[in-house]
Amino acid sequence: MTDMPPDLGALYLRHRDAMHKVAASVLREAGRASEAEDAVQDAIVSIMASPPGNVRNWEAFLVTAAKRKALDRIRSAEVRHAGPEFVEAVHDRADDSDLAEDIAEAIDQQERAGHAWDCLAILDERHRKAVWETAALGRPRSEVAAEMNVSPARVSQMSTRSLALLREEMQRKEEGENE
């Protein structure tokens, strides 16, 4: 029996806002926030061309893809403006150990993100929203506070407390796995 491929259209519709927010945040720093939708579309097209096999958290995967495409757009502008020396320096790197380390680090980070995602279940909906929006998506506390009808200070308190609870839960789970 083969696994059915995911409905990428439905996943896109479900997570496009988060993807757009992250892409816009990355591009905003380079003064190119207007390209956020293009970065999101690049990410979706890339995923559709080569669908991944085993994704445990589609939101995290799609948001990361959008962030990477946004970073690619910034880097491509840097390459165009830096000239040939910058391009040559990139091609001179033949050290595969950096690539292997990057891949190992990405896998470790994905595992930690999966554990963190699982641990989010210990939080109530308001605390989960506060920590996800501010810590994971990097949204300003004032925006999140307005949506939640609380003060920015309260969002900060909720996020700080939630992060502490998540840290404790993750340590508890890691200790349980190591036994």
Short mmCIF file of N, CA, C and O in Angstrom, two decimals, residues 3-138:
data_model
loop_
_atom_site.label_atom_id
_atom_site.label_comp_id
_atom_site.label_asym_id
_atom_site.label_seq_id
_atom_site.Cartn_x
_atom_site.Cartn_y
_atom_site.Cartn_z
N ASP A 3 1.58 5.39 0.30
CA ASP A 3 1.02 6.55 0.98
C ASP A 3 0.51 7.53 -0.07
O ASP A 3 1.13 7.75 -1.10
N MET A 4 -0.64 8.10 0.20
CA MET A 4 -1.20 9.11 -0.69
C MET A 4 -0.39 10.40 -0.50
O MET A 4 -0.06 10.77 0.63
N PRO A 5 -0.08 11.08 -1.60
CA PRO A 5 0.64 12.34 -1.44
C PRO A 5 -0.27 13.36 -0.76
O PRO A 5 -1.49 13.30 -0.91
N PRO A 6 0.31 14.29 -0.03
CA PRO A 6 -0.53 15.27 0.67
C PRO A 6 -1.19 16.22 -0.34
O PRO A 6 -0.71 16.41 -1.45
N ASP A 7 -2.29 16.80 0.07
CA ASP A 7 -2.98 17.79 -0.74
C ASP A 7 -2.26 19.13 -0.52
O ASP A 7 -2.56 19.86 0.43
N LEU A 8 -1.31 19.41 -1.40
CA LEU A 8 -0.49 20.61 -1.23
C LEU A 8 -1.32 21.88 -1.33
O LEU A 8 -1.03 22.87 -0.66
N GLY A 9 -2.37 21.86 -2.14
CA GLY A 9 -3.24 23.03 -2.25
C GLY A 9 -3.91 23.35 -0.93
O GLY A 9 -3.93 24.50 -0.49
N ALA A 10 -4.43 22.32 -0.28
CA ALA A 10 -5.08 22.53 1.02
C ALA A 10 -4.06 22.97 2.07
O ALA A 10 -4.35 23.84 2.89
N LEU A 11 -2.87 22.37 2.03
CA LEU A 11 -1.83 22.76 2.98
C LEU A 11 -1.42 24.22 2.77
O LEU A 11 -1.23 24.98 3.72
N TYR A 12 -1.31 24.61 1.49
CA TYR A 12 -0.99 26.00 1.18
C TYR A 12 -2.06 26.94 1.73
O TYR A 12 -1.75 27.93 2.39
N LEU A 13 -3.32 26.64 1.45
CA LEU A 13 -4.40 27.50 1.93
C LEU A 13 -4.41 27.60 3.45
O LEU A 13 -4.69 28.66 4.01
N ARG A 14 -4.09 26.50 4.10
CA ARG A 14 -4.10 26.48 5.57
C ARG A 14 -2.95 27.27 6.18
O ARG A 14 -3.11 27.90 7.23
N HIS A 15 -1.79 27.27 5.53
CA HIS A 15 -0.59 27.85 6.14
C HIS A 15 -0.02 29.05 5.40
O HIS A 15 1.04 29.56 5.76
N ARG A 16 -0.73 29.56 4.40
CA ARG A 16 -0.17 30.64 3.59
C ARG A 16 0.06 31.91 4.39
O ARG A 16 1.02 32.64 4.15
N ASP A 17 -0.82 32.20 5.36
CA ASP A 17 -0.64 33.42 6.15
C ASP A 17 0.65 33.36 6.95
O ASP A 17 1.41 34.34 6.98
N ALA A 18 0.91 32.23 7.59
CA ALA A 18 2.15 32.08 8.36
C ALA A 18 3.36 32.15 7.44
O ALA A 18 4.37 32.79 7.76
N MET A 19 3.25 31.52 6.27
CA MET A 19 4.35 31.56 5.31
C MET A 19 4.62 33.00 4.87
O MET A 19 5.77 33.44 4.81
N HIS A 20 3.57 33.73 4.58
CA HIS A 20 3.71 35.11 4.12
C HIS A 20 4.31 35.99 5.21
O HIS A 20 5.17 36.82 4.93
N LYS A 21 3.87 35.81 6.44
CA LYS A 21 4.38 36.64 7.54
C LYS A 21 5.88 36.43 7.72
O LYS A 21 6.63 37.38 7.91
N VAL A 22 6.32 35.18 7.65
CA VAL A 22 7.75 34.90 7.84
C VAL A 22 8.54 35.45 6.66
O VAL A 22 9.59 36.08 6.85
N ALA A 23 8.07 35.22 5.44
CA ALA A 23 8.78 35.73 4.26
C ALA A 23 8.86 37.26 4.30
O ALA A 23 9.91 37.84 4.03
N ALA A 24 7.75 37.90 4.66
CA ALA A 24 7.74 39.37 4.74
C ALA A 24 8.68 39.86 5.81
O ALA A 24 9.39 40.86 5.62
N SER A 25 8.74 39.15 6.93
CA SER A 25 9.65 39.55 8.01
C SER A 25 11.10 39.49 7.55
O SER A 25 11.88 40.40 7.82
N VAL A 26 11.47 38.42 6.86
CA VAL A 26 12.84 38.27 6.37
C VAL A 26 13.14 39.34 5.33
O VAL A 26 14.19 40.00 5.38
N LEU A 27 12.24 39.54 4.40
CA LEU A 27 12.47 40.49 3.30
C LEU A 27 12.40 41.94 3.77
O LEU A 27 13.03 42.81 3.17
N ARG A 28 11.62 42.20 4.82
CA ARG A 28 11.48 43.56 5.34
C ARG A 28 12.83 44.12 5.76
O ARG A 28 13.14 45.28 5.54
N GLU A 29 13.67 43.27 6.34
CA GLU A 29 14.99 43.71 6.80
C GLU A 29 15.86 44.18 5.65
O GLU A 29 16.76 45.00 5.83
N ALA A 30 15.61 43.67 4.45
CA ALA A 30 16.37 44.07 3.27
C ALA A 30 15.63 45.12 2.45
O ALA A 30 16.05 45.47 1.35
N GLY A 31 14.49 45.60 2.98
CA GLY A 31 13.71 46.60 2.27
C GLY A 31 12.98 46.03 1.07
O GLY A 31 12.68 46.76 0.13
N ARG A 32 12.69 44.74 1.10
CA ARG A 32 12.06 44.09 -0.05
C ARG A 32 10.80 43.31 0.36
O ARG A 32 10.48 42.28 -0.22
N ALA A 33 10.08 43.81 1.34
CA ALA A 33 8.89 43.13 1.86
C ALA A 33 7.84 42.90 0.79
O ALA A 33 7.07 41.94 0.87
N SER A 34 7.83 43.72 -0.24
CA SER A 34 6.83 43.56 -1.30
C SER A 34 7.02 42.26 -2.08
O SER A 34 6.13 41.84 -2.82
N GLU A 35 8.16 41.60 -1.92
CA GLU A 35 8.44 40.35 -2.63
C GLU A 35 8.04 39.11 -1.83
O GLU A 35 8.30 37.99 -2.25
N ALA A 36 7.38 39.31 -0.70
CA ALA A 36 7.03 38.18 0.17
C ALA A 36 6.13 37.17 -0.54
O ALA A 36 6.36 35.96 -0.45
N GLU A 37 5.13 37.65 -1.24
CA GLU A 37 4.22 36.73 -1.93
C GLU A 37 4.97 35.93 -3.00
O GLU A 37 4.70 34.75 -3.19
N ASP A 38 5.93 36.58 -3.67
CA ASP A 38 6.73 35.88 -4.67
C ASP A 38 7.56 34.77 -4.02
O ASP A 38 7.68 33.67 -4.57
N ALA A 39 8.11 35.05 -2.84
CA ALA A 39 8.90 34.04 -2.14
C ALA A 39 8.03 32.86 -1.72
O ALA A 39 8.44 31.69 -1.83
N VAL A 40 6.82 33.15 -1.26
CA VAL A 40 5.88 32.08 -0.88
C VAL A 40 5.53 31.24 -2.10
O VAL A 40 5.54 30.00 -2.04
N GLN A 41 5.25 31.89 -3.21
CA GLN A 41 4.92 31.16 -4.44
C GLN A 41 6.11 30.32 -4.91
O GLN A 41 5.93 29.17 -5.34
N ASP A 42 7.32 30.88 -4.82
CA ASP A 42 8.52 30.11 -5.19
C ASP A 42 8.62 28.84 -4.33
O ASP A 42 8.96 27.77 -4.83
N ALA A 43 8.33 28.99 -3.04
CA ALA A 43 8.41 27.84 -2.13
C ALA A 43 7.40 26.77 -2.52
O ALA A 43 7.75 25.58 -2.61
N ILE A 44 6.18 27.17 -2.78
CA ILE A 44 5.13 26.21 -3.13
C ILE A 44 5.44 25.52 -4.46
O ILE A 44 5.31 24.30 -4.60
N VAL A 45 5.89 26.28 -5.43
CA VAL A 45 6.22 25.70 -6.73
C VAL A 45 7.36 24.70 -6.58
O VAL A 45 7.33 23.61 -7.15
N SER A 46 8.35 25.05 -5.79
CA SER A 46 9.48 24.15 -5.56
C SER A 46 9.03 22.86 -4.89
O SER A 46 9.45 21.76 -5.26
N ILE A 47 8.15 22.97 -3.91
CA ILE A 47 7.64 21.79 -3.19
C ILE A 47 6.78 20.93 -4.12
O ILE A 47 6.87 19.71 -4.10
N MET A 48 5.99 21.59 -4.95
CA MET A 48 5.15 20.83 -5.88
C MET A 48 6.00 20.09 -6.91
O MET A 48 5.65 18.99 -7.33
N ALA A 49 7.11 20.68 -7.31
CA ALA A 49 7.99 20.04 -8.29
C ALA A 49 8.66 18.80 -7.71
O ALA A 49 8.94 17.84 -8.41
N SER A 50 8.93 18.84 -6.42
CA SER A 50 9.60 17.72 -5.76
C SER A 50 9.03 17.54 -4.36
O SER A 50 9.63 17.98 -3.38
N PRO A 51 7.84 16.92 -4.24
CA PRO A 51 7.19 16.77 -2.93
C PRO A 51 8.06 15.97 -1.96
O PRO A 51 8.64 14.95 -2.35
N PRO A 52 8.17 16.43 -0.73
CA PRO A 52 8.96 15.71 0.27
C PRO A 52 8.25 14.43 0.69
O PRO A 52 7.03 14.31 0.57
N GLY A 53 9.02 13.49 1.20
CA GLY A 53 8.44 12.22 1.60
C GLY A 53 7.80 12.24 2.96
O GLY A 53 6.60 12.12 3.11
N ASN A 54 8.59 12.40 3.98
CA ASN A 54 8.11 12.23 5.35
C ASN A 54 8.17 13.57 6.10
O ASN A 54 9.22 13.95 6.58
N VAL A 55 7.07 14.27 6.16
CA VAL A 55 7.00 15.55 6.86
C VAL A 55 6.10 15.37 8.07
O VAL A 55 4.94 14.99 7.94
N ARG A 56 6.66 15.63 9.25
CA ARG A 56 5.88 15.47 10.48
C ARG A 56 5.06 16.72 10.80
O ARG A 56 4.01 16.65 11.41
N ASN A 57 5.57 17.88 10.40
CA ASN A 57 4.90 19.13 10.73
C ASN A 57 4.87 19.99 9.46
O ASN A 57 5.85 20.65 9.14
N TRP A 58 3.75 19.99 8.78
CA TRP A 58 3.66 20.70 7.51
C TRP A 58 3.77 22.20 7.69
O TRP A 58 4.35 22.88 6.85
N GLU A 59 3.22 22.74 8.75
CA GLU A 59 3.31 24.19 8.93
C GLU A 59 4.77 24.60 9.07
O GLU A 59 5.22 25.53 8.40
N ALA A 60 5.52 23.91 9.91
CA ALA A 60 6.93 24.24 10.09
C ALA A 60 7.69 24.07 8.78
O ALA A 60 8.53 24.90 8.42
N PHE A 61 7.39 23.00 8.05
CA PHE A 61 8.07 22.74 6.78
C PHE A 61 7.80 23.86 5.77
O PHE A 61 8.71 24.39 5.14
N LEU A 62 6.53 24.23 5.62
CA LEU A 62 6.16 25.26 4.65
C LEU A 62 6.70 26.64 5.04
O LEU A 62 7.17 27.40 4.19
N VAL A 63 6.64 26.96 6.33
CA VAL A 63 7.16 28.24 6.80
C VAL A 63 8.67 28.30 6.56
O VAL A 63 9.20 29.31 6.11
N THR A 64 9.37 27.20 6.84
CA THR A 64 10.81 27.16 6.62
C THR A 64 11.13 27.30 5.13
O THR A 64 12.06 28.01 4.75
N ALA A 65 10.35 26.65 4.28
CA ALA A 65 10.56 26.76 2.83
C ALA A 65 10.38 28.20 2.37
O ALA A 65 11.18 28.72 1.57
N ALA A 66 9.35 28.87 2.86
CA ALA A 66 9.11 30.27 2.49
C ALA A 66 10.25 31.17 2.99
O ALA A 66 10.70 32.06 2.27
N LYS A 67 10.71 30.90 4.20
CA LYS A 67 11.82 31.68 4.75
C LYS A 67 13.07 31.50 3.90
O LYS A 67 13.77 32.46 3.58
N ARG A 68 13.35 30.27 3.51
CA ARG A 68 14.54 30.01 2.68
C ARG A 68 14.43 30.68 1.32
O ARG A 68 15.41 31.21 0.80
N LYS A 69 13.25 30.66 0.72
CA LYS A 69 13.08 31.33 -0.57
C LYS A 69 13.24 32.84 -0.42
O LYS A 69 13.78 33.50 -1.31
N ALA A 70 12.78 33.39 0.69
CA ALA A 70 12.97 34.82 0.94
C ALA A 70 14.46 35.12 1.09
O ALA A 70 14.97 36.10 0.52
N LEU A 71 15.17 34.28 1.82
CA LEU A 71 16.62 34.47 1.97
C LEU A 71 17.32 34.31 0.62
O LEU A 71 18.27 35.05 0.33
N ASP A 72 16.86 33.38 -0.20
CA ASP A 72 17.44 33.22 -1.55
C ASP A 72 17.28 34.50 -2.35
O ASP A 72 18.19 34.90 -3.08
N ARG A 73 16.14 35.14 -2.23
CA ARG A 73 15.91 36.38 -2.97
C ARG A 73 16.88 37.47 -2.50
O ARG A 73 17.41 38.22 -3.32
N ILE A 74 17.11 37.54 -1.20
CA ILE A 74 18.05 38.54 -0.68
C ILE A 74 19.45 38.23 -1.15
O ILE A 74 20.19 39.10 -1.61
N ARG A 75 19.83 36.98 -1.05
CA ARG A 75 21.19 36.58 -1.46
C ARG A 75 21.40 36.80 -2.95
O ARG A 75 22.49 37.17 -3.37
N SER A 76 20.39 36.54 -3.75
CA SER A 76 20.57 36.73 -5.19
C SER A 76 20.81 38.20 -5.50
O SER A 76 21.58 38.53 -6.38
N ALA A 77 20.19 39.09 -4.75
CA ALA A 77 20.42 40.51 -4.93
C ALA A 77 21.84 40.85 -4.49
O ALA A 77 22.52 41.65 -5.14
N GLU A 78 22.30 40.24 -3.41
CA GLU A 78 23.66 40.48 -2.95
C GLU A 78 24.67 40.03 -4.00
O GLU A 78 25.65 40.71 -4.26
N VAL A 79 24.42 38.89 -4.61
CA VAL A 79 25.32 38.38 -5.64
C VAL A 79 25.36 39.33 -6.83
O VAL A 79 26.42 39.65 -7.35
N ARG A 80 24.21 39.81 -7.25
CA ARG A 80 24.17 40.74 -8.39
C ARG A 80 24.93 42.01 -8.09
O ARG A 80 25.59 42.57 -8.96
N HIS A 81 24.87 42.49 -6.86
CA HIS A 81 25.52 43.74 -6.51
C HIS A 81 26.98 43.56 -6.11
O HIS A 81 27.75 44.50 -6.20
N ALA A 82 27.35 42.38 -5.67
CA ALA A 82 28.72 42.16 -5.20
C ALA A 82 29.68 41.96 -6.36
O ALA A 82 30.86 42.21 -6.22
N GLY A 83 29.23 41.46 -7.48
CA GLY A 83 30.11 41.25 -8.61
C GLY A 83 30.75 39.89 -8.60
O GLY A 83 30.47 39.04 -7.76
N PRO A 84 31.66 39.66 -9.54
CA PRO A 84 32.23 38.34 -9.76
C PRO A 84 33.03 37.78 -8.59
O PRO A 84 33.03 36.59 -8.37
N GLU A 85 33.73 38.63 -7.82
CA GLU A 85 34.54 38.08 -6.74
C GLU A 85 33.71 37.29 -5.74
O GLU A 85 34.12 36.25 -5.28
N PHE A 86 32.53 37.80 -5.43
CA PHE A 86 31.67 37.10 -4.47
C PHE A 86 31.25 35.75 -5.02
O PHE A 86 31.26 34.76 -4.32
N VAL A 87 30.89 35.69 -6.29
CA VAL A 87 30.46 34.45 -6.92
C VAL A 87 31.61 33.45 -6.92
O VAL A 87 31.44 32.29 -6.60
N GLU A 88 32.82 33.91 -7.26
CA GLU A 88 33.97 33.01 -7.28
C GLU A 88 34.24 32.44 -5.89
O GLU A 88 34.57 31.28 -5.74
N ALA A 89 34.11 33.28 -4.86
CA ALA A 89 34.37 32.81 -3.50
C ALA A 89 33.39 31.69 -3.12
O ALA A 89 33.77 30.74 -2.47
N VAL A 90 32.15 31.80 -3.57
CA VAL A 90 31.17 30.76 -3.28
C VAL A 90 31.57 29.47 -3.97
O VAL A 90 31.49 28.40 -3.40
N HIS A 91 32.02 29.56 -5.22
CA HIS A 91 32.37 28.35 -5.97
C HIS A 91 33.69 27.75 -5.54
O HIS A 91 33.96 26.60 -5.83
N ASP A 92 34.56 28.54 -4.89
CA ASP A 92 35.84 28.02 -4.44
C ASP A 92 35.69 27.06 -3.28
O ASP A 92 36.59 26.31 -2.98
N ARG A 93 34.54 27.09 -2.61
CA ARG A 93 34.34 26.22 -1.45
C ARG A 93 34.07 24.80 -1.91
O ARG A 93 33.02 24.49 -2.43
N ALA A 94 35.04 23.93 -1.69
CA ALA A 94 34.86 22.53 -2.07
C ALA A 94 34.80 21.65 -0.84
O ALA A 94 34.88 20.44 -0.94
N ASP A 95 34.67 22.27 0.33
CA ASP A 95 34.69 21.52 1.57
C ASP A 95 33.31 20.96 1.85
O ASP A 95 32.39 21.69 2.21
N ASP A 96 33.15 19.65 1.66
CA ASP A 96 31.87 19.00 1.89
C ASP A 96 31.53 18.87 3.36
O ASP A 96 30.39 18.62 3.71
N SER A 97 32.51 19.03 4.24
CA SER A 97 32.23 18.87 5.67
C SER A 97 31.25 19.94 6.15
O SER A 97 30.44 19.69 7.02
N ASP A 98 31.33 21.16 5.57
CA ASP A 98 30.39 22.20 5.95
C ASP A 98 28.97 21.80 5.58
O ASP A 98 28.04 21.99 6.34
N LEU A 99 28.82 21.22 4.40
CA LEU A 99 27.51 20.78 3.95
C LEU A 99 26.98 19.68 4.86
O LEU A 99 25.83 19.70 5.27
N ALA A 100 27.82 18.71 5.20
CA ALA A 100 27.40 17.62 6.07
C ALA A 100 27.00 18.14 7.45
O ALA A 100 26.01 17.70 8.03
N GLU A 101 27.77 19.09 7.96
CA GLU A 101 27.44 19.68 9.27
C GLU A 101 26.12 20.44 9.19
O GLU A 101 25.31 20.37 10.11
N ASP A 102 25.92 21.16 8.10
CA ASP A 102 24.67 21.91 7.93
C ASP A 102 23.47 20.96 7.89
O ASP A 102 22.43 21.23 8.49
N ILE A 103 23.63 19.85 7.18
CA ILE A 103 22.54 18.88 7.07
C ILE A 103 22.26 18.25 8.43
O ILE A 103 21.12 18.13 8.85
N ALA A 104 23.32 17.85 9.14
CA ALA A 104 23.15 17.25 10.47
C ALA A 104 22.48 18.24 11.42
O ALA A 104 21.58 17.88 12.18
N GLU A 105 22.89 19.50 11.35
CA GLU A 105 22.30 20.52 12.21
C GLU A 105 20.82 20.73 11.86
O GLU A 105 19.98 20.86 12.75
N ALA A 106 20.50 20.73 10.57
CA ALA A 106 19.11 20.90 10.14
C ALA A 106 18.24 19.74 10.63
O ALA A 106 17.11 19.94 11.06
N ILE A 107 18.77 18.52 10.57
CA ILE A 107 18.02 17.36 11.05
C ILE A 107 17.80 17.46 12.55
O ILE A 107 16.69 17.22 13.04
N ASP A 108 18.85 17.82 13.29
CA ASP A 108 18.70 17.99 14.74
C ASP A 108 17.67 19.07 15.06
O ASP A 108 16.84 18.90 15.95
N GLN A 109 17.74 20.16 14.31
CA GLN A 109 16.80 21.26 14.54
C GLN A 109 15.37 20.80 14.23
O GLN A 109 14.45 21.14 14.96
N GLN A 110 15.20 20.01 13.18
CA GLN A 110 13.87 19.52 12.84
C GLN A 110 13.34 18.59 13.92
O GLN A 110 12.16 18.64 14.28
N GLU A 111 14.21 17.75 14.47
CA GLU A 111 13.79 16.87 15.56
C GLU A 111 13.37 17.68 16.79
O GLU A 111 12.35 17.41 17.41
N ARG A 112 14.19 18.69 17.13
CA ARG A 112 13.85 19.54 18.28
C ARG A 112 12.54 20.27 18.04
O ARG A 112 11.72 20.41 18.93
N ALA A 113 12.35 20.73 16.80
CA ALA A 113 11.10 21.43 16.47
C ALA A 113 9.91 20.48 16.59
O ALA A 113 8.85 20.87 17.08
N GLY A 114 10.10 19.24 16.19
CA GLY A 114 9.03 18.24 16.33
C GLY A 114 8.69 17.99 17.78
O GLY A 114 7.51 17.91 18.15
N HIS A 115 9.73 17.88 18.62
CA HIS A 115 9.49 17.70 20.06
C HIS A 115 8.78 18.92 20.63
O HIS A 115 7.84 18.78 21.42
N ALA A 116 9.22 20.12 20.23
CA ALA A 116 8.58 21.35 20.73
C ALA A 116 7.13 21.39 20.29
O ALA A 116 6.25 21.75 21.07
N TRP A 117 6.86 21.00 19.04
CA TRP A 117 5.49 21.00 18.53
C TRP A 117 4.62 20.06 19.37
O TRP A 117 3.50 20.40 19.72
N ASP A 118 5.16 18.86 19.67
CA ASP A 118 4.42 17.90 20.48
C ASP A 118 4.15 18.47 21.88
O ASP A 118 3.09 18.25 22.45
N CYS A 119 5.11 19.18 22.41
CA CYS A 119 4.98 19.73 23.77
C CYS A 119 4.00 20.90 23.83
O CYS A 119 3.51 21.24 24.91
N LEU A 120 3.71 21.53 22.71
CA LEU A 120 2.76 22.64 22.71
C LEU A 120 1.39 22.22 23.23
O LEU A 120 0.61 23.06 23.67
N ALA A 121 1.12 20.92 23.22
CA ALA A 121 -0.18 20.42 23.69
C ALA A 121 -0.41 20.69 25.17
O ALA A 121 -1.56 20.71 25.62
N ILE A 122 0.66 20.93 25.93
CA ILE A 122 0.49 21.19 27.36
C ILE A 122 -0.03 22.60 27.63
O ILE A 122 -0.49 22.89 28.72
N LEU A 123 0.02 23.47 26.62
CA LEU A 123 -0.40 24.86 26.80
C LEU A 123 -1.86 25.02 26.38
O LEU A 123 -2.32 24.36 25.46
N ASP A 124 -2.54 25.96 27.05
CA ASP A 124 -3.89 26.27 26.60
C ASP A 124 -3.79 27.12 25.32
O ASP A 124 -2.71 27.57 24.94
N GLU A 125 -4.91 27.31 24.67
CA GLU A 125 -4.92 27.94 23.34
C GLU A 125 -4.33 29.35 23.37
O GLU A 125 -3.55 29.73 22.48
N ARG A 126 -4.64 30.14 24.38
CA ARG A 126 -4.14 31.52 24.44
C ARG A 126 -2.63 31.57 24.63
O ARG A 126 -1.95 32.35 23.98
N HIS A 127 -2.11 30.73 25.54
CA HIS A 127 -0.67 30.71 25.76
C HIS A 127 0.06 30.19 24.53
O HIS A 127 1.13 30.69 24.16
N ARG A 128 -0.52 29.17 23.89
CA ARG A 128 0.08 28.60 22.69
C ARG A 128 0.15 29.66 21.59
O ARG A 128 1.16 29.82 20.91
N LYS A 129 -0.94 30.42 21.43
CA LYS A 129 -0.96 31.48 20.41
C LYS A 129 0.08 32.55 20.73
O LYS A 129 0.83 32.99 19.85
N ALA A 130 0.16 32.96 21.98
CA ALA A 130 1.11 34.01 22.37
C ALA A 130 2.55 33.59 22.08
O ALA A 130 3.31 34.36 21.48
N VAL A 131 2.91 32.39 22.46
CA VAL A 131 4.29 31.96 22.26
C VAL A 131 4.57 31.66 20.79
O VAL A 131 5.65 31.98 20.28
N TRP A 132 3.62 31.08 20.08
CA TRP A 132 3.85 30.74 18.68
C TRP A 132 4.00 32.01 17.84
O TRP A 132 4.91 32.14 17.04
N GLU A 133 3.11 32.95 18.03
CA GLU A 133 3.12 34.17 17.23
C GLU A 133 4.36 35.03 17.50
O GLU A 133 4.93 35.59 16.58
N THR A 134 4.78 35.12 18.77
CA THR A 134 5.92 35.98 19.09
C THR A 134 7.26 35.28 18.94
O THR A 134 8.18 35.82 18.34
N ALA A 135 7.37 34.05 19.44
CA ALA A 135 8.66 33.37 19.41
C ALA A 135 8.92 32.67 18.08
O ALA A 135 9.99 32.80 17.51
N ALA A 136 7.94 31.95 17.58
CA ALA A 136 8.17 31.17 16.35
C ALA A 136 8.06 32.03 15.10
O ALA A 136 8.87 31.91 14.19
N LEU A 137 7.04 32.88 15.04
CA LEU A 137 6.82 33.68 13.84
C LEU A 137 7.46 35.07 13.92
O LEU A 137 7.49 35.78 12.93
N GLY A 138 7.90 35.46 15.11
CA GLY A 138 8.59 36.74 15.27
C GLY A 138 7.71 37.96 15.11
O GLY A 138 8.19 39.03 14.78
#
